[in-house]
Amino acid sequence: MDRSLTAVQLKGITKRFPGLVANDSINFELKKGEIHALLGENGAGKSTLMNILFGLYQPDEGEIWINGKQTVIEGASRAIELGIGMVHQHFKLVQPFTVAENIVLGNEPVKGLKIDYKLANEKVRTISERYGLKVDPQARIKDITVGMQQRVEILKTLYRGAEIVIFDEPTAVLTVQEIEELIEIIRNLAAEGKSIIIITHKLKEVMALADSVTVIRRGKVIKTVTTDETNEQQLAELMVGRDVSFEVKKTKREPGEVILAVDNLKMKGEQGKNALNGVSLDIRAGEILGIAGVDGNGQSELIYAITGMRKVEGGAVKLNGRDMTNHSPRDVSVAGVGHIPEDRHKHGLVLDFSVSENMILNTYFEPEFGKTMFIDYKAMDTLSDKLVKEFDVRSSGIHTHARALSGGNQQKAIIARELHKDPDLLIAVQPTRGLDIGAIEYVHKRLVQARNEGKAILLVSFELDELYALSDRIAVMYEGRLMGEVDAEKRDDQQLGLMMAGNKATADGRG
Amino acid sequence: GAKNNNEGGTNGGANEGTNEGTKVESDGSGKDFKIGMVTDVGGVHDKSFNQSAWEALETVTAETGAVTKFLESKGEADMEPNLNSFVKEGYNLTWGIGFLFNDALSKVAKENPDAKLAVIDSVIEAPNVASITFAEHEGSFLVGVVAGLMTKTNKIGFVGGMEIPVIKKFEAGFKAGVAAVKPDAKVEVDYTGDFGKPDLGKLAAATMYDGGVDIIFHAAGGTGNGVFNEAKARKDNGDAVWVIGVDKDQSLEFGDEITLTSMMKGVEAAVHKVSKDLIAGNFAGGTTQELGLKDDAVGLPDTSSKNVPADVLEKVAEYKAKIVSGEIKVPTE
Amino acid sequence: MEMLRKIFSKSSILIPLVAIILGLIVGAIAMLAGGYNPILAYSSLLDKLFSTPYNLGEAIRAITPLIFTGLAVSFAFRTGLFNIGVEGQFVMGMTGATIIGVLLDLPWYIHAPLAIITGAVFGGLWAGIAGYLKAKRGVNEVISSIMLNWIALFLSNFIVAKFLVEKGQQKSMTVHESAMVKIDWLIKLTDNARMHWGTIIAIVCVIVFYIVLWRTKQGYELRAVGHNPDAALYAGMNVNVTMVKSMFISGVFAGLGGVFEILGVFGNQTVMAASPGYGFDGIAVALLGGNTPIGVLLGAVLFGGLSYGSAGMSFGAGVPPEVVRIVIGAVIFFVASHGLVKWFLKPFLNKRASKRKEAA
Amino acid sequence: MDVLEIIGQLINTTLVFSTALIFTALGGMYSERSGVVNIGLEGLMVSGAFAAAVATEYAIQAGLGGVSPWIGFIAAAIYGVLFSLLHAISTITFRADQTVVGVVINILSLGLSLYLTKSLYAGSGQTPLLENVFHKWQIPFLSDIPLLGRAIFTAYPTTYIALALAVISYFILFRTPFGLRLRAVGEHPSSADTVGISVTKYRYIGVLLSGALAGLGGATITLTTTSSFAHNTISGQGFIALAALIFGKWNPLGLVGAAMFFGLAQALRSFMQRFEFAQQIPAEFFYMLPYVLTLIVLAGAVGRSNAPSALGQPYDPAKR
Ligand SMILES: Nc1ncnc2c1ncn2[C@@H]1O[C@H](COP(=O)(O)OP(=O)(O)OP(=O)(O)O)[C@@H](O)[C@H]1O
Ligand SMILES: Nc1ncnc2c1ncn2[C@@H]1O[C@H](COP(=O)(O)OP(=O)(O)OP(=O)(O)O)[C@@H](O)[C@H]1O
Ligand SMILES: [Mg+2]
Ligand SMILES: [Mg+2]
């Protein structure tokens, strides 16, 4: 592979949005066959730059050169023609369609007037075998795992003959195994001669995968380096502009009373299958119980069951010794449970409410916010001002809509709200998903602080690093059951991986 | 009188038309007179009594030079302001056409004792209102006689608009007429619930014709158009079916291949007479006239002879005489 | 006062104004094409509206039900529901008021309030059915309320014809004077226009709408459910009950509209061939008013005023009154397509901007 | 009258009533499958009914006789397309709220149709009655089959066209690239956009087709039942068609079923009145029947129907 040829060259790209410059004269070069990582904090302008390259946005200034020729990319179809493919941060898949339909969409093989489904399936199978991306062409997107969906996204680009593939935060939603597979896939693609751009917040992945790295901060390129000549610590500093600590300082602590006791919970899932098959667990004051497991093994249902958002068919939930089984979410919340939900847009916030209104989402009925039927907006704003300051939620003011906050700041707002309730039990589901390292550092600090204040914390995460860093104990969930626990002190990825794949705990687990 | 209700949806709004009285050989006696007319929601071109009334006023203009003008009501709420538009402009006479005007017109009459008003199909007891109603049951009896004598299948249909007292009068008279000449004939009744839905009229007619009915009398306003449409389609297919029209001579509109006869209501004559009386200086304020067979205000049009055999028409004449003389009392419900 | 700020913020006042002007221009073009004189027509319209106290009073009478139905549609919209069934709820409100007004004979201070409340509750419950079906059975409220509109019409007709009918008529007996809510001195003042307390209550409802939605905890819940039912569930709100409540309140507004048509205007209820149409016009009013209470009030004034004035247009200029529907449709169209309006305004705004630059 | 005959009639009447609904609901399907809510179906039907009445009338004046209703039929589709162009431009190009614009279409088309009718016909709010309209076809031989002949093979040409269009639409939607793309645009426009499918183009096609088909729906009423256009020629059928579309789960064959169900309920109301026992029941209850039945079926059986995911959302590629 002749790496001296450039696949993409961006010269002085500038993109302005009302009130801010998302990309500020960015110069960027991608060599043929190279894997090039793009790093930066939330809102640094990475996605914007890639959307420009893929023709979704038009730059205000600057030039795009593809394979040595200057081009204007006025739309996605032009980008596809140029051999550019993009795997988006939020998947662009049509849920009710099959895998094959999603892949061939817009470029369907036909027989007469009809789509030739046989040929379509065959074509999908061929490329999926060639690149080692196993999928079932006839499965529906809504029925397959996130990892599988991502393969479909990659296949979509390959089907269109992409030579330059952009990945926008591809690992944010994947499990450990899936990430490993993806890294393998990307390496294969590069070996085939494809040029790759990958955006990620995970420095370890960058170091493992990329040939070179470009760091962007506030729309400007800070530096481009090769991975040979840098390390994680340096990259982090380049990104954030200050020293970042990856260590979570956590002192050993004796857990107290049992706060949450879950006994033999059973619940039906959406498709009629059992989502929970008898889950039992205890959490004590001052400890963090981590739940590991591949997405879709009942973690969400467990949380719904504990918080009362869905009814269980059997078993019991006790909080501080009080039976809370099948109580309403309101009762559970009042009884002392805080909940940082998995999907901040779906559950965590009313995006069209102001930041301030969101701060009282589950306490508005308390006398604190008006003793009559009327809401005391002054009390609400006072509280919001305080929380926004304390938790450093950045926005143009407490009256701006939650929608206009970046993901990290949205998450901070939720954490502020839930911690302010001073709950006995805090449930945190994927609390750092999609956040940059600065934000992650902050969230981790707050969670450990809460633990140290004696709160019981239930943490669900797909990131082993996070689980190890925060948890006192780690339980593994598989097909609606807990497979056992491992000690967070002793890191054993092998063991954990096996349990996540459905093997019972061995002697050193407690299962 | 089969079109009377408030349909469609707006408040406010009216349509207008004016006859300025300088045309043709008018005698000019009415030059200083202004006569207004407010329609119900059917509008002035309803091919029914609103239209008849307006035609009468057009004739008045032609004959006397009086200025006549109409306003259409889009809903019940418009009727009162529309009447007031004329009254407050100083019109010499204001007509309300249709019995929905009952409330609005009596209120306006009470509030404006100096104004003169007249109403069709309703009785309003006020010194400044002339009320005109019709004995629809009497005329319906006569078309019932025709139907009874001419049915081949012994099945006759009646399609009504809404099931309300006025229409019940048509039904009762019609049934009595049929029973008088053909006691064993069956009269099927279908109220469509609407005066403005030809599709329902068409369905009702289709159902009846399919069931062996060969003559249908409709008192359903615009819904009745559907009855004619269905009959026309069947006639084109060679079936021997008939429709009896209502209010006006409907053979003029729908043709005499399907229109057996019609139950005419003399709205035009009545409006013409009352308006001319006004110009002549003897307005019939405070009176109620129920116009029936004796006044020739209801009954069959002359064109009936085209489809109705002479012997049947003779029978009709006989019954008419008996009703006028009081020998037969036609039921109203 | 976020609301007030919104109302007076530049583009939200500018766009409706421009939209109204563009709508009137569209109407004028239609009239020119039809061979009518638009200037004469519009001046006759204004003349009709403002010439006499009577017409002004009657215009207010015509505007009043639109305020209620506009509020009803907006309220549901605000909570994420499309209440296309305001029409039926309006009719049920009429019926409730008529039943009490006709069948009972009570002192006025009990009779009128009871009739009003009954009608309002009828409307509320009728809407509640759609809310319940949506919450419990997942039935799309748009379809169920379309069905309920028809059912309301026929049910009311049945009730009137069977239990309340005045002999020999196709309408109910007259409501007892003790239940009527006319304002006699205003009626005298306006030369017998049908003025009634419903107008005052409509304005009170505008304020109530604002207070309920933006000042109470209940309103906070309603809005949360409207924007994001999942988050509302998470926050411990009872989403289903809130949905039914929202429909109920919306139906109460609609029902009140119907109530005052009976108790304020007609004094009896006729057997109707079709429902009066205020509910559908309410959708237009709500949209015109951007689903804010003040907006609805102004929208109703515009819509009702134009509609009432259209009689003058035909009286004075011989223009078919339907042209007013074209104007109203066009106004809402331009309000909705503000992109289009801005596009129209662009040259003008640019000029202003460049002037400012020159000045600087 | 024997039972077979009655059933045959019932089915036949059902077909007559459902034809216009099928056309219109199919139109709604194309629009909503592309992600554009179409609450303006009622208005589009009004426009179609109006255009059909006027065009047929002119054709008759021009001496075209029996061909005239066909000319009116086609004119209705064209006029419907022009009207829905308004919808398309504002909702797709200018991203106006789709529900609002649908309401505008309803207000405008009734206002404009009546205004034009009055302008064209000397102030009359009703077009003249048409001499030539569609007549029922009796398919040779087939119409002699007992039951079926009466039920299905004696019907208006429009009924056959509507049913054929439903089948064709099913094929288009679920078997052709066009259908796949249209559905993709309605489910997830940005995924369509990122594979180079023009969301704008497909939405325009969807909305314009809805205009054409709803126009045909309106024309069907004019040309098979009313023979003229007036303010109440279309009174609620467009909304019923919308209900049928939702009830039929946005599926061409499903909506035919829903439309037929509604037609059947309408037919029943008229049939029942003829039986002796029915005389005791107030007429109003028969009038309610179709609507009550629909409500009961909806509440009892279907539950949540799955609309296209992006339905009602304007597509703005720059917004995430
Ligand atoms: N459509 C838009 N309208 C307005 N501002 C936008 C838009 N898209 C992006 N921005 C702004 O541009 C900046 C860059 O956003 P971008 O999505 O490119 O960040 P990013 O680096 O991809 O962040 P993340 O790591 O969170 O994905 C952000 O500050 C954002 O506010
Ligand atoms: N509708 C909008 N109007 C203005 N700015 C917006 C809008 N949507 C997003 N933004 C801007 O885009 C930026 C990034 O938003 P985005 O939601 O992509 O954040 P993120 O960090 O990528 O989080 P995540 O992807 O995890 O949700 C925010 O800073 C926000 O200001
Ligand atoms: Mg991004
Ligand atoms: Mg992000």
Coordinates of C-alpha atoms in Angstrom, one line a residue, chain A residues 74-384:
Chain A
E74 CA -23.4 18.7 -2.6
G75 CA -25.1 15.7 -1.1
A76 CA -24.7 12.2 0.2
S77 CA -25.2 10.7 -3.2
R78 CA -22.3 12.6 -4.5
A79 CA -20.2 11.4 -1.5
I80 CA -21.2 7.8 -2.3
E81 CA -20.2 8.3 -5.9
L82 CA -16.8 9.4 -4.7
G83 CA -16.5 6.2 -2.7
I84 CA -17.1 7.8 0.7
G85 CA -19.1 5.9 3.2
M86 CA -20.1 6.9 6.7
V87 CA -21.2 4.9 9.8
H88 CA -23.1 7.5 11.7
Q89 CA -23.0 8.2 15.4
H90 CA -26.8 7.6 15.5
F91 CA -27.5 4.7 13.2
K92 CA -29.3 5.4 10.0
L93 CA -31.3 2.2 9.7
V94 CA -35.0 1.7 8.9
Q95 CA -36.2 -0.4 11.9
P96 CA -39.0 -2.4 10.3
F97 CA -36.9 -3.3 7.2
T98 CA -34.8 -6.3 6.9
V99 CA -31.0 -6.2 6.9
A100 CA -30.9 -6.8 3.2
E101 CA -33.4 -4.1 2.5
N102 CA -31.4 -1.6 4.5
I103 CA -28.3 -2.5 2.7
V104 CA -29.6 -2.3 -0.8
L105 CA -31.8 0.7 -0.2
G106 CA -31.4 3.2 -3.0
N107 CA -29.5 0.8 -5.1
E108 CA -31.8 -2.2 -5.4
P109 CA -31.2 -5.1 -7.8
V110 CA -34.4 -5.5 -9.9
K111 CA -36.1 -8.1 -11.9
G112 CA -38.6 -6.4 -14.2
L113 CA -40.4 -4.0 -12.0
K114 CA -39.8 -5.9 -8.8
I115 CA -36.9 -5.9 -6.4
D116 CA -34.9 -9.0 -6.8
Y117 CA -34.8 -10.1 -3.2
K118 CA -33.0 -13.3 -4.0
L119 CA -30.2 -11.5 -5.6
A120 CA -30.2 -8.8 -2.9
N121 CA -29.8 -11.5 -0.2
E122 CA -27.1 -13.1 -2.1
K123 CA -25.1 -10.0 -2.6
V124 CA -25.4 -9.2 1.0
R125 CA -24.2 -12.6 1.9
T126 CA -21.3 -12.4 -0.5
I127 CA -19.9 -9.1 0.9
S128 CA -20.6 -10.1 4.5
E129 CA -18.5 -13.2 4.0
R130 CA -15.8 -11.4 2.2
Y131 CA -15.2 -9.0 5.1
G132 CA -16.2 -11.4 7.9
L133 CA -19.2 -9.4 8.9
K134 CA -21.7 -12.0 9.7
V135 CA -25.4 -11.0 9.4
D136 CA -28.7 -12.6 8.6
P137 CA -29.9 -10.8 5.5
Q138 CA -33.6 -11.5 6.3
A139 CA -33.6 -10.5 9.9
R140 CA -35.4 -7.3 10.8
I141 CA -33.3 -4.5 12.2
K142 CA -35.7 -4.0 15.2
D143 CA -35.0 -7.7 16.2
I144 CA -31.2 -7.6 16.1
T145 CA -28.6 -6.4 18.6
V146 CA -26.9 -3.0 18.4
G147 CA -23.6 -4.7 17.4
M148 CA -25.3 -6.4 14.6
Q149 CA -26.9 -3.2 13.5
Q150 CA -23.5 -1.6 13.3
R151 CA -22.4 -4.4 11.0
V152 CA -25.3 -3.5 8.8
E153 CA -24.2 0.1 8.7
I154 CA -20.7 -1.0 7.7
L155 CA -22.1 -3.4 5.1
K156 CA -24.1 -0.5 3.7
T157 CA -21.0 1.4 2.9
L158 CA -19.2 -1.6 1.5
Y159 CA -22.1 -2.5 -0.7
R160 CA -21.8 1.0 -2.2
G161 CA -18.2 0.4 -2.9
A162 CA -16.8 2.8 -0.3
E163 CA -13.0 3.2 -0.3
I164 CA -13.1 5.8 2.4
V165 CA -15.0 4.8 5.5
I166 CA -15.9 7.2 8.3
F167 CA -16.9 5.9 11.7
D168 CA -18.5 8.4 14.0
E169 CA -18.2 7.1 17.6
P170 CA -18.7 3.5 16.6
T171 CA -17.9 2.0 19.9
A172 CA -20.0 4.1 22.2
V173 CA -22.9 1.6 22.2
L174 CA -21.0 -1.7 21.8
T175 CA -20.1 -4.3 24.4
V176 CA -16.5 -5.4 25.0
Q177 CA -16.7 -8.3 22.7
E178 CA -18.4 -6.3 20.0
I179 CA -15.7 -3.7 20.3
E180 CA -13.0 -6.3 19.8
E181 CA -14.8 -7.6 16.8
L182 CA -15.2 -4.1 15.4
I183 CA -11.5 -3.4 15.8
E184 CA -10.7 -6.5 13.9
I185 CA -13.1 -5.6 11.2
I186 CA -11.6 -2.1 10.8
R187 CA -8.2 -3.6 10.6
N188 CA -9.4 -5.9 7.8
L189 CA -10.8 -3.0 5.9
A190 CA -7.6 -1.1 6.1
A191 CA -5.7 -4.2 5.0
E192 CA -8.0 -4.3 2.0
G193 CA -6.7 -0.9 1.1
K194 CA -9.6 1.2 2.4
S195 CA -8.9 4.5 4.2
I196 CA -10.6 4.9 7.5
I197 CA -11.5 7.9 9.7
I198 CA -12.7 7.0 13.2
I199 CA -14.1 9.3 15.9
T200 CA -13.9 8.0 19.4
H201 CA -13.6 9.2 22.9
K202 CA -11.8 6.1 24.0
L203 CA -8.0 6.7 24.0
K204 CA -7.2 3.0 24.4
E205 CA -8.9 2.2 21.1
V206 CA -7.1 5.1 19.4
M207 CA -3.8 3.8 20.5
A208 CA -4.7 0.2 19.6
L209 CA -6.1 0.9 16.2
A210 CA -5.1 4.2 14.6
D211 CA -2.0 5.0 12.6
S212 CA -2.4 8.7 13.2
V213 CA -4.5 11.1 15.3
T214 CA -5.9 14.5 14.8
V215 CA -7.0 16.4 17.9
I216 CA -9.7 19.1 17.6
R217 CA -10.6 21.6 20.2
R218 CA -13.4 24.2 19.9
G219 CA -13.4 23.8 16.1
K220 CA -9.7 24.1 15.6
V221 CA -7.1 21.5 14.9
I222 CA -4.7 21.3 17.8
K223 CA -2.3 18.8 16.5
T224 CA -1.9 15.8 14.2
V225 CA 0.4 13.1 15.4
T226 CA 1.1 9.4 14.7
T227 CA 0.3 6.9 17.4
D228 CA 3.9 5.9 17.5
E229 CA 5.0 9.2 18.9
T230 CA 2.3 9.8 21.5
N231 CA 0.5 8.2 24.5
E232 CA -2.9 8.3 26.1
Q233 CA -2.0 10.9 28.7
Q234 CA -0.7 13.3 26.1
L235 CA -3.7 12.8 23.9
A236 CA -6.0 13.5 26.8
E237 CA -4.2 16.7 27.6
L238 CA -4.3 17.8 24.0
M239 CA -8.0 17.3 23.9
V240 CA -9.0 18.9 27.1
G241 CA -6.2 21.4 27.4
R242 CA -5.4 20.4 31.0
D243 CA -4.2 17.4 33.0
V244 CA -6.7 14.6 33.2
S245 CA -6.7 11.9 35.7
F246 CA -8.0 8.5 34.7
E247 CA -7.8 7.1 38.2
V248 CA -10.9 7.2 40.2
K249 CA -9.9 7.7 43.8
K250 CA -12.0 5.4 45.9
T251 CA -11.2 4.4 49.4
K252 CA -12.1 1.0 50.9
R253 CA -15.3 1.3 52.9
E254 CA -17.4 -1.0 55.0
P255 CA -20.9 -1.2 53.6
G256 CA -23.8 -0.5 55.9
E257 CA -27.4 -1.5 56.1
V258 CA -29.1 -3.3 53.2
I259 CA -30.9 -0.6 51.3
L260 CA -32.2 -2.4 48.3
A261 CA -33.2 -6.1 48.4
V262 CA -34.5 -7.7 45.3
D263 CA -35.9 -11.2 45.5
N264 CA -36.6 -13.5 42.6
L265 CA -38.0 -10.9 40.2
K266 CA -39.8 -12.1 37.1
M267 CA -41.1 -10.1 34.2
K268 CA -42.3 -10.7 30.7
G269 CA -40.4 -8.9 28.0
E270 CA -41.8 -7.1 24.9
Q271 CA -41.9 -10.1 22.7
G272 CA -43.5 -12.4 25.3
K273 CA -40.2 -14.0 26.2
N274 CA -39.2 -13.7 29.9
A275 CA -37.0 -10.7 30.3
L276 CA -36.4 -11.4 34.0
N277 CA -36.1 -15.0 35.1
G278 CA -35.8 -14.6 38.9
V279 CA -33.2 -12.0 39.7
S280 CA -32.1 -11.5 43.3
L281 CA -29.6 -9.0 44.7
D282 CA -28.8 -6.8 47.7
I283 CA -27.2 -3.5 47.8
R284 CA -25.9 -1.9 51.0
A285 CA -25.4 1.7 52.0
G286 CA -22.1 3.0 50.8
E287 CA -21.4 0.4 48.1
I288 CA -21.6 0.4 44.4
L289 CA -22.9 -2.7 42.8
G290 CA -22.1 -2.9 39.1
I291 CA -24.1 -4.9 36.7
A292 CA -22.2 -6.2 33.7
G293 CA -23.6 -7.9 30.7
V294 CA -24.3 -7.6 27.0
D295 CA -27.1 -5.2 26.2
G296 CA -30.5 -6.7 26.1
N297 CA -30.1 -9.3 28.8
G298 CA -32.7 -7.8 31.1
Q299 CA -30.7 -4.9 32.5
S300 CA -33.3 -2.4 31.4
E301 CA -36.2 -4.5 32.7
L302 CA -34.5 -4.9 36.0
I303 CA -34.3 -1.2 36.4
Y304 CA -37.9 -0.8 35.2
A305 CA -38.9 -3.3 37.8
I306 CA -37.1 -1.6 40.7
T307 CA -38.3 1.8 39.8
G308 CA -41.9 0.8 39.2
M309 CA -41.9 1.8 35.6
R310 CA -43.1 -1.6 34.6
K311 CA -45.1 -4.3 36.6
V312 CA -43.4 -7.6 37.6
E313 CA -45.1 -10.9 37.4
G314 CA -43.4 -12.3 40.5
G315 CA -40.8 -11.6 43.2
A316 CA -40.3 -8.7 45.5
V317 CA -38.5 -5.4 45.7
K318 CA -37.7 -4.0 49.2
L319 CA -36.4 -0.7 50.0
N320 CA -35.1 0.0 53.5
G321 CA -37.1 -3.1 54.5
R322 CA -40.3 -1.7 53.0
D323 CA -42.1 -3.7 50.3
M324 CA -42.1 -1.6 47.1
T325 CA -43.1 -4.3 44.6
N326 CA -45.2 -2.9 41.8
H327 CA -45.5 0.4 43.4
S328 CA -45.7 3.4 41.1
P329 CA -42.6 5.2 40.0
R330 CA -43.8 8.1 42.1
D331 CA -43.9 6.0 45.3
V332 CA -40.5 4.6 44.5
S333 CA -39.0 7.9 43.9
V334 CA -40.5 9.4 47.1
A335 CA -39.3 6.4 49.1
G336 CA -35.7 7.5 48.3
V337 CA -34.6 6.2 44.9
G338 CA -32.8 8.4 42.4
H339 CA -32.5 7.3 38.8
I340 CA -30.1 8.3 36.1
P341 CA -31.9 6.7 33.2
E342 CA -30.3 4.8 30.3
D343 CA -31.8 7.1 27.6
R344 CA -31.6 10.7 28.6
H345 CA -33.6 11.9 25.7
K346 CA -36.4 9.4 26.1
H347 CA -36.8 9.3 29.8
G348 CA -34.4 11.7 31.5
L349 CA -35.5 15.0 30.2
V350 CA -38.4 16.8 28.6
L351 CA -36.4 18.4 25.9
D352 CA -38.9 21.1 25.3
F353 CA -38.9 22.2 28.9
S354 CA -36.4 24.7 30.2
V355 CA -33.4 23.4 32.2
S356 CA -35.1 24.9 35.2
E357 CA -38.4 23.0 34.6
N358 CA -36.4 19.8 34.1
M359 CA -34.8 20.2 37.5
I360 CA -38.1 19.5 39.3
L361 CA -39.3 16.8 37.0
N362 CA -39.9 14.4 39.8
T363 CA -40.2 16.7 42.7
Y364 CA -42.6 19.4 41.4
F365 CA -45.4 18.1 43.6
E366 CA -43.5 18.6 46.8
P367 CA -44.5 21.5 49.0
E368 CA -41.1 22.9 48.4
F369 CA -42.4 24.1 45.0
G370 CA -45.7 25.4 46.2
K371 CA -48.0 24.3 49.0
T372 CA -51.1 24.9 46.9
M373 CA -52.0 23.7 43.5
F374 CA -49.8 26.3 42.0
I375 CA -46.2 25.9 41.2
D376 CA -43.7 28.2 42.9
Y377 CA -41.5 29.1 39.9
K378 CA -39.3 31.2 42.1
A379 CA -38.4 28.2 44.2
M380 CA -37.8 26.3 41.1
D381 CA -35.4 28.8 39.6
T382 CA -33.6 29.3 42.9
L383 CA -33.0 25.6 43.1
S384 CA -31.9 25.4 39.4

